[in-house]
PDB file of C-alpha atoms in Angstrom:
ATOM      1  CA  MET A   1      40.413  -0.003   0.429  1.00 38.00           C
ATOM      2  CA  LYS A   2      38.547  -2.607  -1.455  1.00 35.00           C
ATOM      3  CA  ILE A   3      34.922  -2.777  -2.202  1.00 38.00           C
ATOM      4  CA  SER A   4      33.185  -5.967  -2.655  1.00 39.00           C
ATOM      5  CA  ILE A   5      29.678  -6.150  -4.267  1.00 43.00           C
ATOM      6  CA  ARG A   6      27.727  -9.299  -4.101  1.00 50.00           C
ATOM      7  CA  ILE A   7      25.359 -10.062  -7.108  1.00 47.00           C
ATOM      8  CA  SER A   8      22.769 -12.638  -6.588  1.00 52.00           C
ATOM      9  CA  ARG A   9      21.632 -14.688  -9.124  1.00 48.00           C
ATOM     10  CA  SER A  10      18.288 -13.418  -9.035  1.00 47.00           C
ATOM     11  CA  ALA A  11      20.005  -9.921  -9.813  1.00 47.00           C
ATOM     12  CA  GLN A  12      21.993 -11.045 -12.821  1.00 48.00           C
ATOM     13  CA  PHE A  13      18.505 -12.162 -13.845  1.00 46.00           C
ATOM     14  CA  LEU A  14      17.006  -9.209 -13.533  1.00 45.00           C
ATOM     15  CA  TRP A  15      19.991  -7.074 -15.525  1.00 43.00           C
ATOM     16  CA  ILE A  16      19.428 -10.143 -18.146  1.00 46.00           C
ATOM     17  CA  VAL A  17      15.441  -9.260 -18.311  1.00 51.00           C
ATOM     18  CA  ALA A  18      16.428  -5.236 -18.465  1.00 45.00           C
ATOM     19  CA  LEU A  19      18.924  -5.797 -21.297  1.00 41.00           C
ATOM     20  CA  PHE A  20      16.149  -8.110 -22.922  1.00 45.00           C
ATOM     21  CA  SER A  21      13.447  -5.171 -22.168  1.00 48.00           C
ATOM     22  CA  PHE A  22      15.931  -2.579 -23.877  1.00 42.00           C
ATOM     23  CA  ALA A  23      16.478  -4.612 -26.860  1.00 42.00           C
ATOM     24  CA  PHE A  24      12.317  -5.239 -26.907  1.00 44.00           C
ATOM     25  CA  TYR A  25      11.488  -1.314 -26.397  1.00 43.00           C
ATOM     26  CA  SER A  26      14.189  -0.420 -29.021  1.00 42.00           C
ATOM     27  CA  CYS A  27      12.623  -2.801 -32.183  1.00 44.00           C
ATOM     28  CA  ASP A  28       9.673   0.046 -31.895  1.00 46.00           C
ATOM     29  CA  ASN A  29      10.621   3.786 -33.583  1.00 46.00           C
ATOM     30  CA  SER A  30       7.422   5.161 -32.247  1.00 51.00           C
ATOM     31  CA  LYS A  31       7.524   6.928 -29.373  1.00 49.00           C
ATOM     32  CA  PRO A  32       3.974   6.144 -27.489  1.00 53.00           C
ATOM     33  CA  GLU A  33       3.370   7.708 -24.182  1.00 66.00           C
ATOM     34  CA  VAL A  34       4.687   5.407 -21.334  1.00 71.00           C
ATOM     35  CA  ALA A  35       4.176   5.530 -17.923  1.00 77.00           C
ATOM     36  CA  ALA A  36       6.377   7.996 -15.694  1.00 82.00           C
ATOM     37  CA  PRO A  37       9.370   6.861 -14.278  1.00 88.00           C
ATOM     38  CA  ILE A  38       8.982   5.206 -10.784  1.00 89.00           C
ATOM     39  CA  HIS A  39      12.428   5.218  -8.694  1.00 92.00           C
ATOM     40  CA  SER A  40      12.234   1.527  -7.149  1.00 95.00           C
ATOM     41  CA  CYS A  41      14.433   2.773  -4.011  1.00 95.00           C
ATOM     42  CA  GLU A  42      12.033   4.987  -2.776  1.00 94.00           C
ATOM     43  CA  ILE A  43       9.337   2.998  -2.925  1.00 95.00           C
ATOM     44  CA  LEU A  44       9.957   1.565   0.588  1.00 96.00           C
ATOM     45  CA  THR A  45      12.029   2.684   3.223  1.00 96.00           C
ATOM     46  CA  ILE A  46      14.470   0.508   4.541  1.00 96.00           C
ATOM     47  CA  SER A  47      13.198  -0.199   7.821  1.00 97.00           C
ATOM     48  CA  GLU A  48      10.347  -1.982   5.687  1.00 97.00           C
ATOM     49  CA  VAL A  49      12.155  -3.904   3.728  1.00 97.00           C
ATOM     50  CA  GLU A  50      14.021  -5.121   6.810  1.00 96.00           C
ATOM     51  CA  GLY A  51      10.657  -5.932   8.410  1.00 96.00           C
ATOM     52  CA  ILE A  52       9.626  -7.750   5.029  1.00 96.00           C
ATOM     53  CA  LEU A  53      12.806  -9.707   5.276  1.00 95.00           C
ATOM     54  CA  GLY A  54      13.046  -9.989   8.795  1.00 94.00           C
ATOM     55  CA  THR A  55      16.932  -9.008   9.038  1.00 95.00           C
ATOM     56  CA  PRO A  56      19.223  -5.886   8.503  1.00 96.00           C
ATOM     57  CA  VAL A  57      20.089  -4.833   4.790  1.00 97.00           C
ATOM     58  CA  GLU A  58      23.503  -3.535   3.900  1.00 96.00           C
ATOM     59  CA  GLN A  59      23.037   0.228   3.259  1.00 94.00           C
ATOM     60  CA  PRO A  60      22.716   1.726   0.893  1.00 93.00           C
ATOM     61  CA  PRO A  61      20.762  -0.900  -1.564  1.00 94.00           C
ATOM     62  CA  ALA A  62      22.443  -1.778  -4.668  1.00 94.00           C
ATOM     63  CA  GLU A  63      20.288   0.475  -7.368  1.00 93.00           C
ATOM     64  CA  THR A  64      20.198   1.534 -10.946  1.00 93.00           C
ATOM     65  CA  HIS A  65      17.608   3.721 -12.266  1.00 90.00           C
ATOM     66  CA  ASN A  66      18.203   4.994 -16.290  1.00 90.00           C
ATOM     67  CA  VAL A  67      15.786   6.600 -18.082  1.00 86.00           C
ATOM     68  CA  GLN A  68      15.972   7.063 -21.512  1.00 81.00           C
ATOM     69  CA  LYS A  69      13.823   9.832 -23.206  1.00 73.00           C
ATOM     70  CA  ASP A  70      15.009   9.095 -26.808  1.00 66.00           C
ATOM     71  CA  LEU A  71      13.602   5.815 -26.713  1.00 61.00           C
ATOM     72  CA  SER A  72      10.602   6.683 -24.438  1.00 67.00           C
ATOM     73  CA  HIS A  73      11.734   3.858 -22.002  1.00 82.00           C
ATOM     74  CA  TRP A  74      12.863   3.426 -18.531  1.00 91.00           C
ATOM     75  CA  VAL A  75      13.790   0.677 -15.767  1.00 94.00           C
ATOM     76  CA  SER A  76      14.423   1.064 -12.192  1.00 95.00           C
ATOM     77  CA  MET A  77      16.205  -1.924  -9.995  1.00 97.00           C
ATOM     78  CA  CYS A  78      16.912  -1.936  -6.472  1.00 97.00           C
ATOM     79  CA  ASN A  79      18.629  -5.033  -4.831  1.00 97.00           C
ATOM     80  CA  TYR A  80      18.922  -5.918  -1.220  1.00 97.00           C
ATOM     81  CA  TYR A  81      21.051  -7.729   0.760  1.00 96.00           C
ATOM     82  CA  ALA A  82      20.965  -9.272   4.132  1.00 95.00           C
ATOM     83  CA  PRO A  83      24.704 -10.614   5.591  1.00 94.00           C
ATOM     84  CA  GLU A  84      23.569 -11.657   8.542  1.00 92.00           C
ATOM     85  CA  SER A  85      20.896 -13.913   7.023  1.00 92.00           C
ATOM     86  CA  GLY A  86      22.287 -14.304   3.477  1.00 94.00           C
ATOM     87  CA  ILE A  87      19.023 -13.475   2.042  1.00 95.00           C
ATOM     88  CA  SER A  88      18.691 -11.345  -1.236  1.00 94.00           C
ATOM     89  CA  ALA A  89      16.004  -9.656  -2.890  1.00 96.00           C
ATOM     90  CA  GLY A  90      15.019  -7.402  -5.586  1.00 96.00           C
ATOM     91  CA  VAL A  91      12.751  -4.998  -7.293  1.00 97.00           C
ATOM     92  CA  MET A  92      12.709  -4.099 -10.722  1.00 97.00           C
ATOM     93  CA  ILE A  93      10.162  -1.595 -12.232  1.00 95.00           C
ATOM     94  CA  LYS A  94       9.598  -0.167 -15.827  1.00 92.00           C
ATOM     95  CA  PRO A  95       6.871   0.361 -18.442  1.00 90.00           C
ATOM     96  CA  PHE A  96       4.659  -2.148 -20.314  1.00 85.00           C
ATOM     97  CA  PRO A  97       6.149  -3.232 -23.430  1.00 69.00           C
ATOM     98  CA  ARG A  98       5.691  -0.543 -26.038  1.00 67.00           C
ATOM     99  CA  ASN A  99       2.202  -0.110 -27.489  1.00 71.00           C
ATOM    100  CA  GLN A 100       0.745  -2.456 -24.461  1.00 74.00           C
ATOM    101  CA  GLN A 101      -2.293  -0.480 -23.036  1.00 74.00           C
ATOM    102  CA  ASN A 102      -3.749  -2.775 -20.735  1.00 86.00           C
ATOM    103  CA  PRO A 103      -2.037  -5.641 -17.957  1.00 90.00           C
ATOM    104  CA  ASP A 104      -3.353  -8.448 -20.210  1.00 90.00           C
ATOM    105  CA  ALA A 105      -1.891  -7.380 -23.034  1.00 89.00           C
ATOM    106  CA  ALA A 106       1.282  -6.531 -21.911  1.00 90.00           C
ATOM    107  CA  TYR A 107       1.368  -9.897 -20.140  1.00 91.00           C
ATOM    108  CA  GLU A 108       0.627 -11.882 -23.491  1.00 90.00           C
ATOM    109  CA  ALA A 109       3.512  -9.735 -25.986  1.00 88.00           C
ATOM    110  CA  TYR A 110       6.113 -10.301 -22.790  1.00 88.00           C
ATOM    111  CA  THR A 111       5.267 -13.846 -22.058  1.00 90.00           C
ATOM    112  CA  LYS A 112       5.375 -14.864 -25.439  1.00 91.00           C
ATOM    113  CA  GLU A 113       8.429 -13.098 -26.219  1.00 89.00           C
ATOM    114  CA  LEU A 114       9.972 -14.558 -23.174  1.00 88.00           C
ATOM    115  CA  LYS A 115       9.407 -17.711 -24.177  1.00 89.00           C
ATOM    116  CA  LYS A 116      10.626 -17.478 -27.503  1.00 92.00           C
ATOM    117  CA  GLU A 117      14.083 -16.298 -26.066  1.00 91.00           C
ATOM    118  CA  VAL A 118      13.799 -19.388 -23.209  1.00 90.00           C
ATOM    119  CA  PRO A 119      11.544 -21.447 -24.330  1.00 90.00           C
ATOM    120  CA  ASP A 120      12.200 -24.175 -21.058  1.00 91.00           C
ATOM    121  CA  LEU A 121      11.131 -21.355 -18.586  1.00 89.00           C
ATOM    122  CA  ASP A 122       8.564 -22.480 -16.766  1.00 91.00           C
ATOM    123  CA  LEU A 123       6.043 -19.652 -15.980  1.00 93.00           C
ATOM    124  CA  GLN A 124       3.365 -20.644 -13.400  1.00 94.00           C
ATOM    125  CA  PRO A 125       0.291 -18.021 -13.221  1.00 93.00           C
ATOM    126  CA  VAL A 126      -0.134 -16.600  -9.890  1.00 94.00           C
ATOM    127  CA  LYS A 127      -3.541 -15.315  -9.029  1.00 91.00           C
ATOM    128  CA  GLY A 128      -5.089 -12.865  -6.053  1.00 88.00           C
ATOM    129  CA  ILE A 129      -1.721 -10.320  -6.477  1.00 88.00           C
ATOM    130  CA  ALA A 130      -2.353  -7.513  -9.025  1.00 86.00           C
ATOM    131  CA  ASP A 131      -3.711  -7.496 -12.721  1.00 82.00           C
ATOM    132  CA  ARG A 132      -1.681 -10.412 -14.303  1.00 92.00           C
ATOM    133  CA  ALA A 133       1.469 -12.514 -12.613  1.00 95.00           C
ATOM    134  CA  PHE A 134       3.462 -15.419 -13.133  1.00 96.00           C
ATOM    135  CA  TRP A 135       6.429 -16.951 -10.983  1.00 96.00           C
ATOM    136  CA  THR A 136       9.286 -18.559 -12.436  1.00 93.00           C
ATOM    137  CA  ALA A 137      10.558 -20.633  -9.617  1.00 91.00           C
ATOM    138  CA  ASP A 138      14.098 -21.901 -11.385  1.00 84.00           C
ATOM    139  CA  ILE A 139      15.264 -18.212 -10.481  1.00 85.00           C
ATOM    140  CA  GLY A 140      12.782 -16.991  -7.565  1.00 88.00           C
ATOM    141  CA  GLN A 141      11.205 -14.213  -9.641  1.00 95.00           C
ATOM    142  CA  LEU A 142       7.669 -13.153  -9.706  1.00 97.00           C
ATOM    143  CA  THR A 143       6.733 -10.833 -12.415  1.00 96.00           C
ATOM    144  CA  ILE A 144       3.765  -8.916 -12.232  1.00 96.00           C
ATOM    145  CA  PHE A 145       1.586  -6.517 -14.686  1.00 94.00           C
ATOM    146  CA  SER A 146      -0.123  -3.755 -12.783  1.00 91.00           C
ATOM    147  CA  ASN A 147      -1.316  -0.585 -13.556  1.00 85.00           C
ATOM    148  CA  SER A 148       1.031   0.274 -16.473  1.00 87.00           C
ATOM    149  CA  HIS A 149       3.878  -1.268 -14.695  1.00 92.00           C
ATOM    150  CA  MET A 150       5.746  -4.470 -15.268  1.00 93.00           C
ATOM    151  CA  TYR A 151       6.978  -5.533 -11.752  1.00 96.00           C
ATOM    152  CA  ILE A 152       9.736  -8.174 -11.179  1.00 97.00           C
ATOM    153  CA  PHE A 153      10.302  -9.246  -7.600  1.00 97.00           C
ATOM    154  CA  SER A 154      13.153 -11.686  -6.837  1.00 96.00           C
ATOM    155  CA  ALA A 155      14.242 -13.121  -3.623  1.00 91.00           C
ATOM    156  CA  SER A 156      16.829 -16.034  -2.765  1.00 90.00           C
ATOM    157  CA  SER A 157      18.531 -17.327   0.404  1.00 88.00           C
ATOM    158  CA  LYS A 158      20.807 -20.264   0.977  1.00 86.00           C
ATOM    159  CA  GLY A 159      18.777 -23.179   1.740  1.00 88.00           C
ATOM    160  CA  SER A 160      14.916 -21.705   1.236  1.00 90.00           C
ATOM    161  CA  THR A 161      12.536 -23.743  -0.890  1.00 93.00           C
ATOM    162  CA  ASP A 162      10.711 -22.511  -3.947  1.00 93.00           C
ATOM    163  CA  GLN A 163       7.737 -21.709  -1.698  1.00 94.00           C
ATOM    164  CA  GLU A 164       9.654 -19.567   1.287  1.00 94.00           C
ATOM    165  CA  LYS A 165      11.130 -17.332  -2.079  1.00 94.00           C
ATOM    166  CA  LEU A 166       7.592 -16.927  -3.480  1.00 95.00           C
ATOM    167  CA  ASP A 167       5.794 -16.480   0.105  1.00 94.00           C
ATOM    168  CA  LEU A 168       8.621 -13.540   0.540  1.00 95.00           C
ATOM    169  CA  THR A 169       8.313 -11.887  -3.163  1.00 96.00           C
ATOM    170  CA  LYS A 170       4.568 -11.839  -2.134  1.00 96.00           C
ATOM    171  CA  LYS A 171       5.384 -10.110   0.578  1.00 96.00           C
ATOM    172  CA  LEU A 172       7.713  -7.365  -0.932  1.00 96.00           C
ATOM    173  CA  ALA A 173       5.444  -7.075  -4.009  1.00 97.00           C
ATOM    174  CA  THR A 174       2.220  -6.163  -1.956  1.00 96.00           C
ATOM    175  CA  ALA A 175       4.010  -3.693   0.108  1.00 96.00           C
ATOM    176  CA  VAL A 176       5.325  -2.276  -3.218  1.00 96.00           C
ATOM    177  CA  LEU A 177       2.094  -2.352  -4.963  1.00 95.00           C
ATOM    178  CA  ALA A 178       0.478  -0.800  -1.664  1.00 95.00           C
ATOM    179  CA  LYS A 179       2.699   2.044  -1.783  1.00 93.00           C
ATOM    180  CA  ALA A 180       3.477   2.647  -5.713  1.00 88.00           C
ATOM    181  CA  PRO A 181       1.736   5.530  -7.695  1.00 79.00           C
TER     182      PRO A 181
END
């Protein structure tokens, strides 16, 4: 039996961000308190995700939930794929970078480091969705800093415009933020 796994461009970028975050967190040997882990695939039900995407998704979703207690770090990713419509969407959640206690400080530290690593990345601020957020159209990704967590939402589908991707990630983000602890 052959198992096929589809990994969208946005899911691949989520992995890159996760690896970047691991390196960013690992540079500091102190172990400050971080927010309790949240399992991204347990926030929304499959029916809620299908309602947001407007199409059935493969089950179970592709997920990664990794807690590294020795580094006081965790990351949780959940990726949904709708084969009928070709829509893929993802949610990644992790605590703020080390020693960042509020959304503004976490946003500034993260974007500064991200711009250093990927200088040409266009980060467009997004107002009204959370404490601090930015949209990256090239990869269809909405990054949100709220409470003690960083949320990264991605969406893509063949032929969709940047605005349609942003609208879809906002819908997904609104649903997740309403239910997240």
